[in-house]
mmCIF file of C-alpha atoms (C1' of nucleotides) in Angstrom:
data_model
loop_
_atom_site.group_PDB
_atom_site.id
_atom_site.type_symbol
_atom_site.label_atom_id
_atom_site.label_comp_id
_atom_site.label_asym_id
_atom_site.label_seq_id
_atom_site.Cartn_x
_atom_site.Cartn_y
_atom_site.Cartn_z
ATOM 1 C CA MET A 1 22.268 1.259 -6.230
ATOM 2 C CA THR A 2 21.598 -2.210 -7.600
ATOM 3 C CA LYS A 3 18.710 -4.342 -6.444
ATOM 4 C CA GLU A 4 21.142 -6.549 -4.528
ATOM 5 C CA GLU A 5 22.652 -3.612 -2.738
ATOM 6 C CA GLU A 6 19.204 -2.314 -1.813
ATOM 7 C CA ILE A 7 18.078 -5.656 -0.403
ATOM 8 C CA ARG A 8 21.343 -6.067 1.492
ATOM 9 C CA SER A 9 21.054 -2.557 2.988
ATOM 10 C CA ARG A 10 17.408 -3.062 3.832
ATOM 11 C CA THR A 11 18.032 -6.402 5.529
ATOM 12 C CA ARG A 12 20.890 -5.063 7.592
ATOM 13 C CA ALA A 13 19.002 -1.900 8.528
ATOM 14 C CA ALA A 14 16.070 -3.945 9.774
ATOM 15 C CA ILE A 15 18.293 -5.613 12.360
ATOM 16 C CA LEU A 16 20.047 -2.420 13.405
ATOM 17 C CA LYS A 17 16.618 -0.771 13.684
ATOM 18 C CA ALA A 18 15.562 -3.440 16.158
ATOM 19 C CA LEU A 19 18.379 -2.193 18.373
ATOM 20 C CA GLY A 20 17.437 1.446 17.927
ATOM 21 C CA HIS A 21 15.292 1.779 21.031
ATOM 22 C CA PRO A 22 16.397 2.360 24.637
ATOM 23 C CA THR A 23 14.234 -0.367 26.102
ATOM 24 C CA ARG A 24 15.463 -2.938 23.616
ATOM 25 C CA MET A 25 19.066 -1.947 24.258
ATOM 26 C CA PHE A 26 18.454 -2.426 27.960
ATOM 27 C CA ILE A 27 16.925 -5.843 27.299
ATOM 28 C CA ILE A 28 19.929 -6.872 25.207
ATOM 29 C CA GLU A 29 22.259 -5.810 28.025
ATOM 30 C CA LYS A 30 20.283 -7.772 30.606
ATOM 31 C CA LEU A 31 20.031 -10.886 28.437
ATOM 32 C CA HIS A 32 23.784 -10.689 27.853
ATOM 33 C CA GLU A 33 24.185 -11.242 31.617
ATOM 34 C CA LYS A 34 21.763 -14.150 31.729
ATOM 35 C CA PRO A 35 18.412 -15.257 30.250
ATOM 36 C CA HIS A 36 15.273 -13.645 31.657
ATOM 37 C CA CYS A 37 11.523 -14.070 31.481
ATOM 38 C CA VAL A 38 9.086 -11.299 30.556
ATOM 39 C CA CYS A 39 8.043 -10.577 34.140
ATOM 40 C CA GLU A 40 11.659 -10.175 35.297
ATOM 41 C CA LEU A 41 12.434 -7.773 32.479
ATOM 42 C CA THR A 42 9.171 -5.920 33.064
ATOM 43 C CA GLU A 43 10.093 -5.412 36.698
ATOM 44 C CA MET A 44 13.523 -4.030 35.807
ATOM 45 C CA ILE A 45 12.190 -1.788 33.043
ATOM 46 C CA GLY A 46 9.090 -0.459 34.803
ATOM 47 C CA ALA A 47 6.876 -0.338 31.707
ATOM 48 C CA ASP A 48 3.683 -2.251 30.894
ATOM 49 C CA THR A 49 4.034 -5.993 30.402
ATOM 50 C CA SER A 50 2.554 -5.715 26.923
ATOM 51 C CA THR A 51 5.098 -3.066 26.013
ATOM 52 C CA VAL A 52 7.978 -5.266 27.110
ATOM 53 C CA SER A 53 6.443 -8.211 25.304
ATOM 54 C CA LYS A 54 6.269 -6.212 22.101
ATOM 55 C CA HIS A 55 9.880 -5.138 22.373
ATOM 56 C CA LEU A 56 10.909 -8.763 22.876
ATOM 57 C CA SER A 57 8.865 -9.658 19.826
ATOM 58 C CA VAL A 58 10.730 -7.071 17.759
ATOM 59 C CA LEU A 59 14.089 -8.469 18.918
ATOM 60 C CA LYS A 60 12.950 -12.023 18.279
ATOM 61 C CA ASN A 61 11.697 -11.210 14.773
ATOM 62 C CA ALA A 62 15.053 -9.607 14.072
ATOM 63 C CA GLY A 63 16.712 -12.865 15.156
ATOM 64 C CA LEU A 64 18.631 -11.226 17.970
ATOM 65 C CA VAL A 65 16.993 -13.196 20.805
ATOM 66 C CA VAL A 66 15.437 -16.628 21.105
ATOM 67 C CA ASP A 67 12.789 -17.839 23.489
ATOM 68 C CA SER A 68 11.993 -21.137 25.188
ATOM 69 C CA LYS A 69 8.931 -22.151 27.173
ATOM 70 C CA GLU A 70 9.164 -23.336 30.765
ATOM 71 C CA GLY A 71 5.662 -23.908 32.018
ATOM 72 C CA THR A 72 3.714 -20.703 31.694
ATOM 73 C CA MET A 73 6.902 -18.700 31.602
ATOM 74 C CA VAL A 74 8.861 -17.784 28.488
ATOM 75 C CA ARG A 75 12.597 -17.496 28.923
ATOM 76 C CA TYR A 76 14.416 -15.184 26.514
ATOM 77 C CA SER A 77 18.114 -15.510 25.630
ATOM 78 C CA LEU A 78 20.531 -13.521 23.534
ATOM 79 C CA ALA A 79 21.086 -15.112 20.122
ATOM 80 C CA CYS A 80 23.673 -12.708 18.797
ATOM 81 C CA THR A 81 26.496 -12.422 21.290
ATOM 82 C CA CYS A 82 28.616 -9.963 19.290
ATOM 83 C CA ILE A 83 26.210 -7.113 20.012
ATOM 84 C CA MET A 84 27.837 -6.200 23.333
ATOM 85 C CA GLU A 85 31.227 -6.379 21.616
ATOM 86 C CA PHE A 86 29.971 -3.849 19.109
ATOM 87 C CA ILE A 87 28.532 -1.806 21.962
ATOM 88 C CA GLY A 88 32.039 -1.669 23.426
ATOM 89 C CA CYS A 89 33.132 -0.058 20.191
ATOM 90 C CA ILE A 90 30.146 2.276 20.262
ATOM 91 C CA GLU A 91 31.329 3.553 23.662
ATOM 92 C CA ASN A 92 34.239 5.162 21.815
ATOM 93 C CA VAL A 93 31.800 6.949 19.513
ATOM 94 C CA ILE A 94 29.780 8.095 22.517
ATOM 95 C CA ARG A 95 32.918 9.362 24.237
ATOM 96 C CA ASN A 96 33.940 11.266 21.117
ATOM 97 C CA ASN A 97 30.441 12.717 20.825
ATOM 98 C CA LEU A 98 30.527 13.960 24.407
ATOM 99 C CA GLN A 99 34.022 15.388 23.928
ATOM 100 C CA ARG A 100 32.836 17.238 20.846
ATOM 101 C CA GLN A 101 29.930 18.721 22.790
ATOM 102 C CA LEU A 102 32.280 19.686 25.617
ATOM 103 C CA ASP A 103 34.660 21.412 23.187
ATOM 104 C CA TYR A 104 31.722 23.261 21.726
ATOM 105 C CA PHE A 105 30.886 24.831 25.079
ATOM 106 C CA THR A 106 34.474 25.680 25.935
ATOM 107 C CA MET B 1 16.133 0.463 35.739
ATOM 108 C CA THR B 2 18.360 3.070 37.330
ATOM 109 C CA LYS B 3 18.843 6.524 35.873
ATOM 110 C CA GLU B 4 22.329 5.523 34.755
ATOM 111 C CA GLU B 5 21.069 2.434 32.983
ATOM 112 C CA GLU B 6 18.382 4.445 31.241
ATOM 113 C CA ILE B 7 20.830 7.064 30.008
ATOM 114 C CA ARG B 8 23.275 4.394 28.870
ATOM 115 C CA SER B 9 20.564 2.537 26.965
ATOM 116 C CA ARG B 10 19.215 5.730 25.436
ATOM 117 C CA THR B 11 22.635 6.875 24.302
ATOM 118 C CA ARG B 12 23.500 3.533 22.738
ATOM 119 C CA ALA B 13 20.073 3.240 21.077
ATOM 120 C CA ALA B 14 20.472 6.669 19.503
ATOM 121 C CA ILE B 15 23.560 5.485 17.652
ATOM 122 C CA LEU B 16 22.084 2.124 16.621
ATOM 123 C CA LYS B 17 18.975 3.990 15.452
ATOM 124 C CA ALA B 18 21.109 6.072 13.120
ATOM 125 C CA LEU B 19 22.026 2.823 11.407
ATOM 126 C CA GLY B 20 18.432 1.639 11.216
ATOM 127 C CA HIS B 21 17.651 2.852 7.714
ATOM 128 C CA PRO B 22 18.539 1.190 4.395
ATOM 129 C CA THR B 23 19.935 4.346 2.827
ATOM 130 C CA ARG B 24 22.168 5.042 5.808
ATOM 131 C CA MET B 25 23.402 1.438 5.824
ATOM 132 C CA PHE B 26 24.248 1.809 2.141
ATOM 133 C CA ILE B 27 26.119 5.049 2.857
ATOM 134 C CA ILE B 28 28.111 3.364 5.607
ATOM 135 C CA GLU B 29 29.067 0.559 3.253
ATOM 136 C CA LYS B 30 30.167 2.971 0.543
ATOM 137 C CA LEU B 31 32.150 5.167 2.940
ATOM 138 C CA HIS B 32 33.853 2.040 4.255
ATOM 139 C CA GLU B 33 35.276 1.582 0.749
ATOM 140 C CA LYS B 34 36.418 5.197 0.465
ATOM 141 C CA PRO B 35 35.289 8.754 1.327
ATOM 142 C CA HIS B 36 32.579 10.296 -0.861
ATOM 143 C CA CYS B 37 30.893 13.653 -1.407
ATOM 144 C CA VAL B 38 27.146 14.194 -1.328
ATOM 145 C CA CYS B 39 26.769 14.266 -5.101
ATOM 146 C CA GLU B 40 28.573 10.940 -5.523
ATOM 147 C CA LEU B 41 26.418 9.249 -2.913
ATOM 148 C CA THR B 42 23.293 10.862 -4.343
ATOM 149 C CA GLU B 43 24.131 9.413 -7.747
ATOM 150 C CA MET B 44 24.591 5.926 -6.326
ATOM 151 C CA ILE B 45 21.465 6.074 -4.141
ATOM 152 C CA GLY B 46 19.117 7.700 -6.654
ATOM 153 C CA ALA B 47 17.195 9.798 -4.090
ATOM 154 C CA ASP B 48 16.879 13.578 -3.757
ATOM 155 C CA THR B 49 20.071 15.421 -2.792
ATOM 156 C CA SER B 50 18.353 16.884 0.255
ATOM 157 C CA THR B 51 17.312 13.422 1.362
ATOM 158 C CA VAL B 52 20.877 12.118 1.146
ATOM 159 C CA SER B 53 22.130 15.239 2.901
ATOM 160 C CA LYS B 54 19.712 14.645 5.746
ATOM 161 C CA HIS B 55 20.779 11.009 6.113
ATOM 162 C CA LEU B 56 24.415 12.121 6.233
ATOM 163 C CA SER B 57 23.435 14.638 8.849
ATOM 164 C CA VAL B 58 21.895 11.890 10.978
ATOM 165 C CA LEU B 59 25.045 9.779 10.710
ATOM 166 C CA LYS B 60 27.246 12.771 11.473
ATOM 167 C CA ASN B 61 25.189 13.724 14.528
ATOM 168 C CA ALA B 62 25.507 10.133 15.730
ATOM 169 C CA GLY B 63 29.266 10.482 15.396
ATOM 170 C CA LEU B 64 29.516 7.672 12.855
ATOM 171 C CA VAL B 65 30.865 9.781 9.998
ATOM 172 C CA VAL B 66 32.949 12.946 9.764
ATOM 173 C CA ASP B 67 33.022 15.557 7.032
ATOM 174 C CA SER B 68 35.675 17.879 5.586
ATOM 175 C CA LYS B 69 35.244 20.772 3.183
ATOM 176 C CA GLU B 70 37.027 20.867 -0.145
ATOM 177 C CA GLY B 71 35.934 23.973 -2.001
ATOM 178 C CA THR B 72 32.171 23.770 -2.446
ATOM 179 C CA MET B 73 32.238 20.021 -1.951
ATOM 180 C CA VAL B 74 31.891 18.219 1.369
ATOM 181 C CA ARG B 75 33.729 14.935 1.687
ATOM 182 C CA TYR B 76 32.317 12.403 4.142
ATOM 183 C CA SER B 77 34.359 9.635 5.786
ATOM 184 C CA LEU B 78 33.569 6.768 8.087
ATOM 185 C CA ALA B 79 34.453 7.559 11.691
ATOM 186 C CA CYS B 80 33.564 4.227 13.257
ATOM 187 C CA THR B 81 35.343 1.451 11.402
ATOM 188 C CA CYS B 82 34.019 -1.409 13.502
ATOM 189 C CA ILE B 83 30.552 -1.101 11.972
ATOM 190 C CA MET B 84 31.354 -3.299 9.003
ATOM 191 C CA GLU B 85 32.920 -5.798 11.394
ATOM 192 C CA PHE B 86 29.656 -5.910 13.282
ATOM 193 C CA ILE B 87 27.806 -6.185 9.972
ATOM 194 C CA GLY B 88 29.851 -9.287 9.283
ATOM 195 C CA CYS B 89 28.452 -10.742 12.473
ATOM 196 C CA ILE B 90 24.966 -9.594 11.518
ATOM 197 C CA GLU B 91 25.250 -11.650 8.340
ATOM 198 C CA ASN B 92 25.033 -14.728 10.563
ATOM 199 C CA VAL B 93 21.811 -13.440 12.089
ATOM 200 C CA ILE B 94 20.438 -12.750 8.604
ATOM 201 C CA ARG B 95 21.401 -16.247 7.467
ATOM 202 C CA ASN B 96 19.726 -17.773 10.502
ATOM 203 C CA ASN B 97 16.630 -15.677 9.907
ATOM 204 C CA LEU B 98 16.388 -16.855 6.292
ATOM 205 C CA GLN B 99 16.967 -20.452 7.350
ATOM 206 C CA ARG B 100 14.174 -20.165 9.903
ATOM 207 C CA GLN B 101 11.828 -18.837 7.239
ATOM 208 C CA LEU B 102 12.855 -21.621 4.890
ATOM 209 C CA ASP B 103 12.207 -24.239 7.560
ATOM 210 C CA TYR B 104 8.787 -22.691 8.149
ATOM 211 C CA PHE B 105 7.793 -23.265 4.545
ATOM 212 C CA THR B 106 9.173 -26.785 4.346
ATOM 213 C "C1'" DT C 1 -13.861 -28.073 33.722
ATOM 214 C "C1'" DT C 2 -12.573 -24.018 36.110
ATOM 215 C "C1'" DC C 3 -9.257 -20.911 38.003
ATOM 216 C "C1'" DT C 4 -4.821 -18.607 38.125
ATOM 217 C "C1'" DT C 5 -0.706 -16.756 36.230
ATOM 218 C "C1'" DA C 6 2.082 -15.379 32.404
ATOM 219 C "C1'" DT C 7 2.228 -13.727 27.967
ATOM 220 C "C1'" DT C 8 0.632 -12.001 23.562
ATOM 221 C "C1'" DT C 9 -2.326 -9.326 20.520
ATOM 222 C "C1'" DG C 10 -5.626 -5.657 19.004
ATOM 223 C "C1'" DG C 11 -7.150 -0.856 19.269
ATOM 224 C "C1'" DC C 12 -6.177 3.831 19.778
ATOM 225 C "C1'" DA C 13 -3.768 8.130 20.200
ATOM 226 C "C1'" DA C 14 0.506 10.544 20.271
ATOM 227 C "C1'" DT C 15 5.037 10.954 18.554
ATOM 228 C "C1'" DA C 16 8.755 10.228 15.382
ATOM 229 C "C1'" DT C 17 10.569 9.456 10.844
ATOM 230 C "C1'" DA C 18 11.286 10.008 5.894
ATOM 231 C "C1'" DA C 19 10.460 11.550 1.206
ATOM 232 C "C1'" DC C 20 10.076 15.461 -2.016
ATOM 233 C "C1'" DC C 21 10.075 20.316 -3.241
ATOM 234 C "C1'" DA C 22 11.442 24.889 -2.665
ATOM 235 C "C1'" DA C 23 14.246 28.137 -0.490
ATOM 236 C "C1'" DA C 24 18.368 29.407 1.837
ATOM 237 C "C1'" DT C 25 23.298 29.042 2.600
ATOM 238 C "C1'" DA C 26 28.232 28.417 1.471
ATOM 239 C "C1'" DG C 27 32.252 28.513 -1.383
ATOM 240 C "C1'" DT C 28 34.432 29.551 -5.644
ATOM 241 C "C1'" DA C 29 34.892 31.548 -10.282
ATOM 242 C "C1'" DA C 30 34.251 35.309 -13.301
ATOM 243 C "C1'" DT D 1 29.309 42.169 -7.104
ATOM 244 C "C1'" DT D 2 27.239 38.584 -9.694
ATOM 245 C "C1'" DA D 3 26.766 33.906 -11.280
ATOM 246 C "C1'" DC D 4 27.330 29.100 -10.657
ATOM 247 C "C1'" DT D 5 27.655 24.732 -8.168
ATOM 248 C "C1'" DA D 6 27.168 22.058 -4.079
ATOM 249 C "C1'" DT D 7 25.003 21.515 0.106
ATOM 250 C "C1'" DT D 8 21.824 22.349 3.867
ATOM 251 C "C1'" DT D 9 17.407 23.640 5.889
ATOM 252 C "C1'" DG D 10 12.331 24.469 6.243
ATOM 253 C "C1'" DG D 11 7.653 23.025 5.101
ATOM 254 C "C1'" DT D 12 4.485 19.528 4.162
ATOM 255 C "C1'" DT D 13 2.509 15.030 3.820
ATOM 256 C "C1'" DA D 14 2.423 10.178 4.463
ATOM 257 C "C1'" DT D 15 4.015 6.357 6.998
ATOM 258 C "C1'" DA D 16 5.965 4.004 10.924
ATOM 259 C "C1'" DT D 17 6.652 3.478 15.732
ATOM 260 C "C1'" DT D 18 5.496 3.306 20.624
ATOM 261 C "C1'" DG D 19 3.011 3.446 24.951
ATOM 262 C "C1'" DC D 20 -1.095 2.108 27.564
ATOM 263 C "C1'" DC D 21 -5.379 -0.377 28.208
ATOM 264 C "C1'" DA D 22 -8.257 -4.108 27.434
ATOM 265 C "C1'" DA D 23 -8.997 -8.488 25.560
ATOM 266 C "C1'" DA D 24 -7.418 -12.884 24.048
ATOM 267 C "C1'" DT D 25 -4.382 -16.831 24.388
ATOM 268 C "C1'" DA D 26 -1.454 -20.416 26.600
ATOM 269 C "C1'" DA D 27 0.077 -23.478 30.240
ATOM 270 C "C1'" DG D 28 -0.386 -25.490 34.578
ATOM 271 C "C1'" DA D 29 -2.791 -26.240 39.055
ATOM 272 C "C1'" DA D 30 -6.876 -27.476 41.516
#
DNA sequence: TTCTTATTTGGCAATATAACCAAATAGTAA
DNA sequence: TTACTATTTGGTTATATTGCCAAATAAGAA
């Protein structure tokens, strides 16, 4: 593994890692529908506001969402629209995984 | 968040999480080129064989790679070909992230 | 300036992850 | 059956992540 390959892998993994949490995946799905503020997302998720804020921070640092101030409220939007397209592809993997589990118990 | 939404997010996150490590991203890239056995990947990565084996296990459990036995050797192949397509999209995010950092220091 | 609302950050504890090493397992050759 | 090679699994330790709570910060209204 060359230094370039390591940096490339590390950089990519950092972004994928940001998506590797249920709450953040939910946020991405909701932002794909339309932009939301922290309090809206917090209400839908049902966790502490600080927890939601931290997840948004992770996504923002990864460059997957962007924010914009509107008074005291911060509105978050999806910056990388191909995620849900990729998720569509992931559904096939999920389906195959479930089928494999089903076959295992049959 | 309904129960369905939670399960959906959790399932998707589990797969994205499997991609959230530099070594596993490297493996995905190499398997995209052509199938490899553990010893080949271990040589390229430079980590312990057991470490590489565990990473492969994570990817296999996520349904992203498949394996096939050939004598004592196990050959791993990419099962989800759209990953590298998504990585292509991620390159834009990475570029934007770097640009943002550059702007910050200028 | 003070108060209110929204958001972010720090601290802490619990949980999860990842690396190496050694041992165990699996398949093939002798 | 034994020996060899490749791979997987268990144990351990260190690090990273995540949730909640409390405190701090930011923006606007009064």
